[in-house]
Tab-separated table of C-alpha atoms and ligand atoms in Angstrom:
chain	number	residue	atom	x	y	z
A	1	MET	CA	100.374	101.080	108.284
A	2	LYS	CA	101.433	99.667	104.914
A	3	PHE	CA	98.859	99.339	102.137
A	4	LYS	CA	98.906	98.169	98.518
A	5	ASN	CA	95.522	99.381	97.272
A	6	ILE	CA	94.967	102.582	99.202
A	7	LEU	CA	96.973	105.679	100.089
A	8	LEU	CA	96.754	107.227	103.532
A	9	VAL	CA	97.851	110.791	104.247
A	10	GLU	CA	97.542	111.998	107.819
A	11	GLU	CA	97.569	115.756	108.313
A	12	ALA	CA	95.988	116.057	111.753
A	13	PRO	CA	93.217	116.904	112.370
A	14	LEU	CA	92.418	115.467	108.906
A	15	ALA	CA	93.271	112.184	107.229
A	16	THR	CA	92.765	111.420	103.543
A	17	LEU	CA	92.224	107.893	102.247
A	18	THR	CA	92.589	107.465	98.483
A	19	ILE	CA	91.588	104.245	96.760
A	20	ASN	CA	94.507	103.581	94.465
A	21	ARG	CA	93.650	101.226	91.587
A	22	PRO	CA	93.165	103.826	88.839
A	23	ASP	CA	93.767	101.357	85.977
A	24	LYS	CA	90.693	99.403	87.244
A	25	LEU	CA	88.797	102.638	87.955
A	26	ASN	CA	89.387	101.947	91.660
A	27	ALA	CA	87.051	98.929	91.621
A	28	LEU	CA	86.643	97.488	95.103
A	29	ASN	CA	88.258	94.087	95.371
A	30	LYS	CA	88.531	92.014	98.519
A	31	ALA	CA	92.018	93.266	99.357
A	32	THR	CA	90.958	96.915	99.056
A	33	ILE	CA	87.972	96.344	101.343
A	34	ALA	CA	90.249	94.686	103.917
A	35	GLU	CA	92.725	97.569	103.768
A	36	LEU	CA	89.973	100.169	104.089
A	37	HIS	CA	88.627	98.296	107.116
A	38	GLN	CA	92.051	98.380	108.724
A	39	ALA	CA	92.652	102.057	107.911
A	40	PHE	CA	89.223	103.283	109.092
A	41	THR	CA	89.504	101.300	112.330
A	42	ALA	CA	92.974	102.665	113.065
A	43	LEU	CA	92.068	106.275	112.184
A	44	ASP	CA	88.967	106.119	114.369
A	45	ALA	CA	91.153	105.073	117.305
A	46	ASN	CA	93.500	108.043	116.779
A	47	PRO	CA	92.221	111.033	118.790
A	48	GLU	CA	94.280	113.454	116.691
A	49	ILE	CA	92.260	112.616	113.591
A	50	ARG	CA	88.929	114.455	113.668
A	51	VAL	CA	87.666	113.973	110.094
A	52	ILE	CA	88.442	111.419	107.371
A	53	LEU	CA	88.187	112.230	103.656
A	54	LEU	CA	87.680	109.394	101.197
A	55	THR	CA	88.393	109.721	97.482
A	56	GLY	CA	89.639	107.810	94.422
A	57	LYS	CA	92.950	108.098	92.604
A	58	GLY	CA	92.961	109.877	89.239
A	59	GLY	CA	90.451	112.225	87.686
A	60	LYS	CA	88.155	109.573	86.251
A	61	ALA	CA	86.677	107.515	89.050
A	62	PHE	CA	85.867	107.568	92.728
A	63	VAL	CA	85.081	103.833	92.596
A	64	ALA	CA	83.509	102.126	89.532
A	65	GLY	CA	81.957	99.382	91.639
A	66	ALA	CA	82.772	96.099	93.231
A	67	ASP	CA	85.405	94.215	91.232
A	68	ILE	CA	83.262	92.209	88.792
A	69	SER	CA	86.140	89.895	87.857
A	70	GLU	CA	86.307	88.659	91.453
A	71	PHE	CA	82.692	87.532	91.812
A	72	ALA	CA	81.481	86.629	88.292
A	73	HIS	CA	81.749	82.888	89.033
A	74	PHE	CA	80.381	82.983	92.614
A	75	SER	CA	77.653	80.624	93.876
A	76	VAL	CA	74.564	81.712	95.837
A	77	LYS	CA	76.409	80.966	99.085
A	78	GLU	CA	79.492	82.923	98.042
A	79	GLY	CA	77.375	85.814	96.766
A	80	THR	CA	75.494	86.019	100.049
A	81	ALA	CA	78.757	85.932	101.981
A	82	LEU	CA	80.227	88.636	99.717
A	83	ALA	CA	77.411	91.058	100.548
A	84	ALA	CA	77.250	90.176	104.248
A	85	GLY	CA	81.028	90.342	104.731
A	86	GLY	CA	81.408	93.607	102.818
A	87	GLN	CA	78.540	95.282	104.642
A	88	GLU	CA	79.944	94.323	108.013
A	89	LYS	CA	83.619	95.009	107.283
A	90	LEU	CA	83.297	98.280	105.445
A	91	PHE	CA	79.899	99.817	104.751
A	92	ASP	CA	78.362	99.509	108.217
A	93	LEU	CA	81.723	100.320	109.764
A	94	VAL	CA	81.965	103.621	107.867
A	95	GLU	CA	78.336	104.591	108.492
A	96	ASN	CA	78.683	104.028	112.224
A	97	LEU	CA	82.231	105.337	112.613
A	98	GLY	CA	82.445	107.947	115.376
A	99	THR	CA	84.879	109.982	113.276
A	100	PRO	CA	83.059	111.792	110.466
A	101	VAL	CA	83.790	110.514	106.962
A	102	ILE	CA	83.274	112.745	103.905
A	103	ALA	CA	83.282	111.203	100.432
A	104	ALA	CA	84.949	113.397	97.820
A	105	VAL	CA	83.441	111.929	94.653
A	106	ASN	CA	85.856	112.682	91.809
A	107	GLY	CA	84.336	110.783	88.868
A	108	TYR	CA	82.392	107.544	88.467
A	109	ALA	CA	80.714	106.357	91.671
A	110	LEU	CA	78.924	103.261	90.463
A	111	GLY	CA	77.550	100.200	92.215
A	112	GLY	CA	79.708	99.501	95.263
A	113	GLY	CA	81.346	102.890	94.653
A	114	LEU	CA	78.113	104.819	95.109
A	115	GLU	CA	77.248	102.495	97.986
A	116	LEU	CA	80.549	103.362	99.645
A	117	ALA	CA	79.968	107.086	99.104
A	118	MET	CA	76.466	106.674	100.573
A	119	ALA	CA	77.840	104.918	103.656
A	120	CYS	CA	79.956	108.032	104.314
A	121	HIS	CA	78.319	110.698	106.479
A	122	PHE	CA	77.973	113.040	103.497
A	123	ARG	CA	79.290	113.588	100.003
A	124	VAL	CA	80.784	116.383	97.915
A	125	ALA	CA	81.386	115.898	94.197
A	126	SER	CA	83.244	117.303	91.226
A	127	HIS	CA	81.406	118.298	88.028
A	128	ASN	CA	82.565	115.127	86.244
A	129	ALA	CA	81.066	112.813	88.892
A	130	ARG	CA	78.593	110.228	87.564
A	131	LEU	CA	76.444	108.386	90.079
A	132	GLY	CA	74.544	105.169	89.586
A	133	LEU	CA	73.671	101.646	90.694
A	134	PRO	CA	74.073	99.610	87.461
A	135	GLU	CA	73.812	96.175	89.140
A	136	VAL	CA	70.603	95.074	87.387
A	137	SER	CA	72.455	95.440	84.083
A	138	LEU	CA	74.693	92.637	85.381
A	139	GLY	CA	71.821	90.436	86.565
A	140	VAL	CA	72.308	91.249	90.240
A	141	ILE	CA	71.096	93.872	92.732
A	142	PRO	CA	73.062	96.316	94.887
A	143	GLY	CA	74.485	94.284	97.771
A	144	TYR	CA	76.434	96.780	99.830
A	145	GLY	CA	73.459	98.647	101.274
A	146	GLY	CA	72.390	100.468	98.104
A	147	THR	CA	68.745	99.374	98.214
A	148	GLN	CA	68.511	100.843	101.729
A	149	ARG	CA	70.692	103.952	101.705
A	150	LEU	CA	69.681	105.314	98.281
A	151	PRO	CA	65.967	105.648	99.188
A	152	GLN	CA	66.984	107.129	102.551
A	153	LEU	CA	68.931	109.850	100.748
A	154	VAL	CA	66.882	110.590	97.630
A	155	GLY	CA	63.402	109.153	98.356
A	156	LYS	CA	61.814	105.926	97.161
A	157	GLY	CA	60.681	106.979	93.674
A	158	ARG	CA	64.019	108.411	92.596
A	159	ALA	CA	65.814	105.412	94.113
A	160	PHE	CA	63.581	102.962	92.257
A	161	GLU	CA	64.217	104.778	88.980
A	162	MET	CA	67.986	104.748	89.503
A	163	ILE	CA	68.061	101.100	90.613
A	164	MET	CA	65.683	99.799	87.915
A	165	THR	CA	67.192	101.719	84.990
A	166	GLY	CA	70.735	101.159	86.222
A	167	GLY	CA	71.490	104.536	84.658
A	168	MET	CA	73.923	107.189	85.779
A	169	ILE	CA	73.029	110.677	86.908
A	170	GLU	CA	75.286	113.691	86.574
A	171	ALA	CA	76.697	115.523	89.570
A	172	GLU	CA	74.219	118.412	89.214
A	173	LYS	CA	71.288	116.001	89.353
A	174	GLY	CA	72.892	114.370	92.387
A	175	LEU	CA	72.891	117.812	93.965
A	176	GLU	CA	69.212	118.334	93.122
A	177	TYR	CA	68.445	114.888	94.612
A	178	GLY	CA	70.383	115.635	97.810
A	179	LEU	CA	72.707	112.758	97.076
A	180	VAL	CA	75.688	115.114	97.155
A	181	ASN	CA	75.873	118.328	99.179
A	182	ASP	CA	78.058	120.431	96.853
A	183	VAL	CA	79.408	120.238	93.326
A	184	VAL	CA	82.689	121.978	92.512
A	185	ALA	CA	85.417	121.876	89.844
A	186	LEU	CA	87.617	118.765	90.013
A	187	GLU	CA	90.677	120.771	91.117
A	188	GLU	CA	88.580	122.404	93.846
A	189	LEU	CA	87.209	119.127	95.193
A	190	MET	CA	89.817	118.277	97.830
A	191	PRO	CA	90.385	121.905	98.947
A	192	HIS	CA	86.617	122.294	99.311
A	193	ALA	CA	86.201	118.992	101.178
A	194	LYS	CA	89.067	119.939	103.503
A	195	LYS	CA	87.523	123.350	104.197
A	196	VAL	CA	84.263	121.711	105.279
A	197	ALA	CA	86.199	119.065	107.247
A	198	LEU	CA	88.153	121.731	109.154
A	199	LYS	CA	84.879	123.363	110.257
A	200	ILE	CA	83.851	120.008	111.720
A	201	ALA	CA	87.280	119.555	113.303
A	202	ASN	CA	86.778	122.790	115.287
A	203	ASN	CA	83.784	121.291	117.032
A	204	SER	CA	83.627	118.907	119.965
A	205	PRO	CA	84.619	115.433	118.717
A	206	VAL	CA	82.597	113.910	121.529
A	207	ALA	CA	79.462	115.810	120.502
A	208	VAL	CA	80.026	114.996	116.810
A	209	ARG	CA	80.372	111.296	117.680
A	210	TYR	CA	77.086	111.404	119.623
A	211	ALA	CA	75.411	113.282	116.756
A	212	ILE	CA	76.398	110.501	114.324
A	213	LYS	CA	74.969	107.920	116.694
A	214	ALA	CA	71.720	109.848	117.139
A	215	VAL	CA	71.163	110.549	113.424
A	216	ASN	CA	71.890	106.926	112.497
A	217	ALA	CA	69.536	105.636	115.194
A	218	GLY	CA	66.672	107.328	113.349
A	219	PHE	CA	67.301	105.144	110.301
A	220	LYS	CA	67.157	101.755	112.006
A	221	TYR	CA	63.957	100.016	110.992
A	222	ASP	CA	62.144	97.077	112.537
A	223	LYS	CA	62.211	95.102	109.295
A	224	ASP	CA	65.800	94.463	108.424
A	225	GLY	CA	66.090	95.722	104.863
A	226	PHE	CA	69.832	95.189	104.836
A	227	LYS	CA	69.359	91.480	105.606
A	228	THR	CA	66.714	91.203	102.861
A	229	GLU	CA	69.168	92.843	100.480
A	230	ILE	CA	71.940	90.382	101.360
A	231	ASN	CA	69.671	87.361	100.770
A	232	ALA	CA	68.230	88.711	97.503
A	233	PHE	CA	71.735	89.636	96.301
A	234	GLY	CA	72.862	86.074	97.026
A	235	GLU	CA	69.873	84.565	95.184
A	236	CYS	CA	70.911	86.427	92.021
A	237	PHE	CA	74.101	84.345	91.894
A	238	GLY	CA	72.020	81.235	91.126
A	239	THR	CA	70.436	82.749	87.992
A	240	GLU	CA	71.292	82.500	84.297
A	241	ASP	CA	70.801	86.283	84.082
A	242	PHE	CA	73.679	86.847	86.484
A	243	LYS	CA	75.983	84.512	84.542
A	244	GLU	CA	75.117	86.282	81.308
A	245	GLY	CA	75.372	89.805	82.805
A	246	THR	CA	78.796	89.403	84.374
A	247	THR	CA	80.204	87.358	81.471
A	248	ALA	CA	79.021	89.995	78.997
A	249	PHE	CA	80.750	92.745	81.012
A	250	LEU	CA	84.016	90.841	81.151
A	251	GLU	CA	83.770	90.005	77.431
A	252	LYS	CA	83.012	93.702	76.739
A	253	ARG	CA	79.698	93.023	75.009
A	254	LYS	CA	76.042	93.841	75.658
A	255	ALA	CA	74.186	91.300	77.799
A	256	LYS	CA	71.241	89.314	76.386
A	257	PHE	CA	69.265	88.264	79.458
A	258	PRO	CA	67.372	84.954	79.243
A	259	GLY	CA	65.167	86.090	82.147
A	260	ALA	CA	65.719	83.123	84.431
B	1	LIG	N1	85.062	95.715	88.203
B	1	LIG	C1	86.174	95.257	87.586
B	1	LIG	N2	86.830	95.970	86.666
B	1	LIG	C2	86.341	97.178	86.339
B	1	LIG	C3	85.175	97.696	86.919
B	1	LIG	C4	84.528	96.900	87.898
B	1	LIG	N3	83.441	97.315	88.525
B	1	LIG	N4	84.930	98.911	86.383
B	1	LIG	C5	85.909	99.141	85.492
B	1	LIG	N5	86.758	98.104	85.473
B	1	LIG	C6	87.975	97.942	84.653
B	1	LIG	C7	87.639	97.589	83.199
B	1	LIG	O1	87.379	96.206	83.064
B	1	LIG	C8	88.899	98.035	82.500
B	1	LIG	O2	89.902	97.087	82.745
B	1	LIG	P1	90.900	96.620	81.523
B	1	LIG	O3	91.574	97.899	81.097
B	1	LIG	O4	91.829	95.655	82.188
B	1	LIG	O5	90.016	96.031	80.461
B	1	LIG	C9	89.300	99.288	83.299
B	1	LIG	O6	88.660	99.179	84.572
B	1	LIG	C10	88.844	100.582	82.642
B	1	LIG	O7	87.444	100.513	82.427
B	1	LIG	P2	86.759	100.718	80.988
B	1	LIG	O8	85.435	100.012	80.999
B	1	LIG	O9	87.717	100.387	79.891
B	1	LIG	O10	86.526	102.315	81.024
B	1	LIG	P3	85.440	103.151	80.211
B	1	LIG	O11	85.827	104.580	80.378
B	1	LIG	O12	85.240	102.591	78.838
B	1	LIG	O13	84.050	102.884	81.002
B	1	LIG	C11	82.676	102.629	82.985
B	1	LIG	C12	83.891	103.326	82.336
B	1	LIG	C13	82.653	103.026	84.459
B	1	LIG	C14	81.377	103.091	82.303
B	1	LIG	C15	82.812	101.093	82.841
B	1	LIG	O14	84.102	100.720	83.293
B	1	LIG	C16	81.807	100.283	83.621
B	1	LIG	O15	80.649	100.173	83.211
B	1	LIG	N6	82.235	99.687	84.752
B	1	LIG	C17	81.413	98.802	85.546
B	1	LIG	C18	80.428	99.564	86.362
B	1	LIG	C19	79.557	98.608	87.134
B	1	LIG	O16	78.753	97.871	86.582
B	1	LIG	N7	79.696	98.647	88.460
B	1	LIG	C20	78.886	97.875	89.349
B	1	LIG	C21	79.568	96.637	89.742
B	1	LIG	S1	78.557	95.717	90.860
């Protein structure tokens, strides 16, 4: 498999996927999502790979969000398709993958980055990790499952505070919230994640696959929150607030929201 935006290292029974756009803080563009889809699908079909680790290149970011420059000019229709396509291709794929996926969060995990980490089966973080869903500061809402998975992991009140303030929490707070399972020094992050992964790899892959299915089944609700999220995310693309929020980010200035 040849990739441009990600690195894949296979050391059976483990495989490590590293998002490799450090000069853009590993922001998730369309090409990266497509490559991750391809890599996860192929690794899941390889019986020698028992656990997949997901991290970001460099010591600064896991993933600083969806690539704002790619969607700043999108229409409502394109915005809706962006969320729906991304959820299907990557976020739902990872959550429901039969091979366990551990996110090793090595810096900023913001917006789509935190959403990607939350789609993984669990997360470990380094001390410098910063976690947040800043979308409302751009005039949009989380569109890759964040409004659903954050409350599942941290509870509704904490999720509302994080989503409404758009602020970042430190790794230690993430630990207190149960958003990450462990916090270690940056240089210890991958060794630690691999140690945990190897414990999983000793167990029955068939049983682990069934366990993932059973745990996830408990989080399927009658009302489809993910669908509501996709539609609401799309609606944001028709607002002046969204135009102002994304333009301000790209122009490196503070947004002044008209509120319409
Ligand atoms: N999409 C596109 N580009 C991004 C990005 C994103 N989500 N996050 C960072 N980048 C780019 C920056 O534009 C910059 O590119 P440039 O060097 O070509 O100008 C580069 O990555 C480095 O980021 P910079 O902002 O200069 O780093 P910083 O250390 O000053 O700030 C952050 C780090 C994470 C606080 C800041 O980059 C940020 O707020 N990013 C956006 C987070 C966000 O809103 N994510 C949700 C998207 S839905």
